[in-house]
PDB file of C-alpha atoms in Angstrom:
ATOM      1  CA  MET Z   1      42.637 290.279 -40.780  1.00 55.00           C
ATOM      2  CA  ASN Z   2      44.448 287.070 -41.638  1.00 67.00           C
ATOM      3  CA  LEU Z   3      47.984 287.803 -42.059  1.00 67.00           C
ATOM      4  CA  HIS Z   4      48.321 285.450 -45.073  1.00 74.00           C
ATOM      5  CA  LEU Z   5      45.767 287.345 -47.045  1.00 75.00           C
ATOM      6  CA  GLN Z   6      47.083 290.807 -46.133  1.00 79.00           C
ATOM      7  CA  LYS Z   7      50.063 289.942 -48.553  1.00 81.00           C
ATOM      8  CA  CYS Z   8      47.590 289.513 -51.373  1.00 88.00           C
ATOM      9  CA  TYR Z   9      45.901 292.831 -51.251  1.00 91.00           C
ATOM     10  CA  ASN Z  10      46.014 294.666 -54.321  1.00 92.00           C
ATOM     11  CA  ALA Z  11      47.524 291.550 -56.074  1.00 93.00           C
ATOM     12  CA  TYR Z  12      45.538 290.447 -58.779  1.00 96.00           C
ATOM     13  CA  ASP Z  13      44.046 291.648 -61.974  1.00 98.00           C
ATOM     14  CA  PHE Z  14      41.576 289.170 -62.352  1.00 97.00           C
ATOM     15  CA  ILE Z  15      39.740 286.814 -59.888  1.00 97.00           C
ATOM     16  CA  ILE Z  16      37.512 283.754 -61.240  1.00 97.00           C
ATOM     17  CA  ALA Z  17      34.888 282.115 -58.948  1.00 94.00           C
ATOM     18  CA  THR Z  18      33.021 279.176 -60.680  1.00 94.00           C
ATOM     19  CA  TYR Z  19      30.387 276.941 -59.115  1.00 91.00           C
ATOM     20  CA  SER Z  20      31.218 278.032 -55.644  1.00 90.00           C
ATOM     21  CA  LEU Z  21      29.087 280.841 -54.253  1.00 91.00           C
ATOM     22  CA  HIS Z  22      25.697 278.898 -54.447  1.00 86.00           C
ATOM     23  CA  HIS Z  23      27.166 276.860 -51.173  1.00 88.00           C
ATOM     24  CA  LEU Z  24      27.277 280.312 -49.215  1.00 91.00           C
ATOM     25  CA  THR Z  25      24.446 282.133 -47.225  1.00 90.00           C
ATOM     26  CA  ASP Z  26      23.415 285.669 -48.810  1.00 89.00           C
ATOM     27  CA  ASP Z  27      25.715 287.149 -45.828  1.00 96.00           C
ATOM     28  CA  GLU Z  28      28.633 285.139 -46.518  1.00 95.00           C
ATOM     29  CA  LYS Z  29      28.302 285.876 -50.170  1.00 94.00           C
ATOM     30  CA  ILE Z  30      28.433 289.662 -49.626  1.00 96.00           C
ATOM     31  CA  GLN Z  31      31.408 289.180 -47.199  1.00 95.00           C
ATOM     32  CA  PHE Z  32      33.247 287.137 -49.764  1.00 94.00           C
ATOM     33  CA  ILE Z  33      32.896 289.431 -52.694  1.00 96.00           C
ATOM     34  CA  GLN Z  34      33.824 292.370 -50.421  1.00 95.00           C
ATOM     35  CA  LEU Z  35      37.174 290.338 -49.570  1.00 93.00           C
ATOM     36  CA  LEU Z  36      37.643 289.637 -53.312  1.00 94.00           C
ATOM     37  CA  LYS Z  37      37.646 293.482 -53.907  1.00 96.00           C
ATOM     38  CA  THR Z  38      40.312 293.946 -51.729  1.00 94.00           C
ATOM     39  CA  LEU Z  39      42.526 291.652 -53.534  1.00 94.00           C
ATOM     40  CA  LEU Z  40      42.070 293.137 -56.903  1.00 96.00           C
ATOM     41  CA  LYS Z  41      44.695 295.643 -58.402  1.00 96.00           C
ATOM     42  CA  GLU Z  42      43.005 298.915 -59.292  1.00 96.00           C
ATOM     43  CA  GLY Z  43      40.877 298.214 -62.437  1.00 97.00           C
ATOM     44  CA  GLY Z  44      40.939 294.483 -61.711  1.00 97.00           C
ATOM     45  CA  CYS Z  45      37.907 292.466 -62.474  1.00 98.00           C
ATOM     46  CA  ILE Z  46      35.922 289.665 -60.769  1.00 98.00           C
ATOM     47  CA  LEU Z  47      34.126 286.716 -62.732  1.00 97.00           C
ATOM     48  CA  ILE Z  48      31.693 285.000 -61.044  1.00 95.00           C
ATOM     49  CA  ALA Z  49      29.928 282.067 -62.875  1.00 95.00           C
ATOM     50  CA  ASP Z  50      27.587 279.970 -60.661  1.00 90.00           C
ATOM     51  CA  VAL Z  51      24.136 278.279 -60.605  1.00 84.00           C
ATOM     52  CA  ALA Z  52      20.966 280.140 -59.270  1.00 80.00           C
ATOM     53  CA  PHE Z  53      18.043 279.125 -57.691  1.00 77.00           C
ATOM     54  CA  GLN Z  54      14.763 280.624 -56.837  1.00 81.00           C
ATOM     55  CA  THR Z  55      15.017 279.480 -53.141  1.00 81.00           C
ATOM     56  CA  ARG Z  56      17.364 277.830 -50.822  1.00 76.00           C
ATOM     57  CA  SER Z  57      15.029 274.904 -50.467  1.00 84.00           C
ATOM     58  CA  ASP Z  58      15.233 274.550 -54.434  1.00 81.00           C
ATOM     59  CA  LEU Z  59      18.955 274.363 -53.945  1.00 73.00           C
ATOM     60  CA  GLU Z  60      18.704 271.710 -51.374  1.00 78.00           C
ATOM     61  CA  LYS Z  61      16.674 269.378 -53.696  1.00 77.00           C
TER      62      LYS Z  61
END
């Protein structure tokens, strides 16, 4: 794991991700959210606000 991120483990009460996840593949979204979970303090919360599309081709239109 990135040494820079290691000092951030269990460091945050709240993480907000807005209008960014739709740029990731489904697998990348899973990896990203798993990473965010390691950065939260116990009882912390992640807020995700983004757009959703039925298919990837709809996103690319």
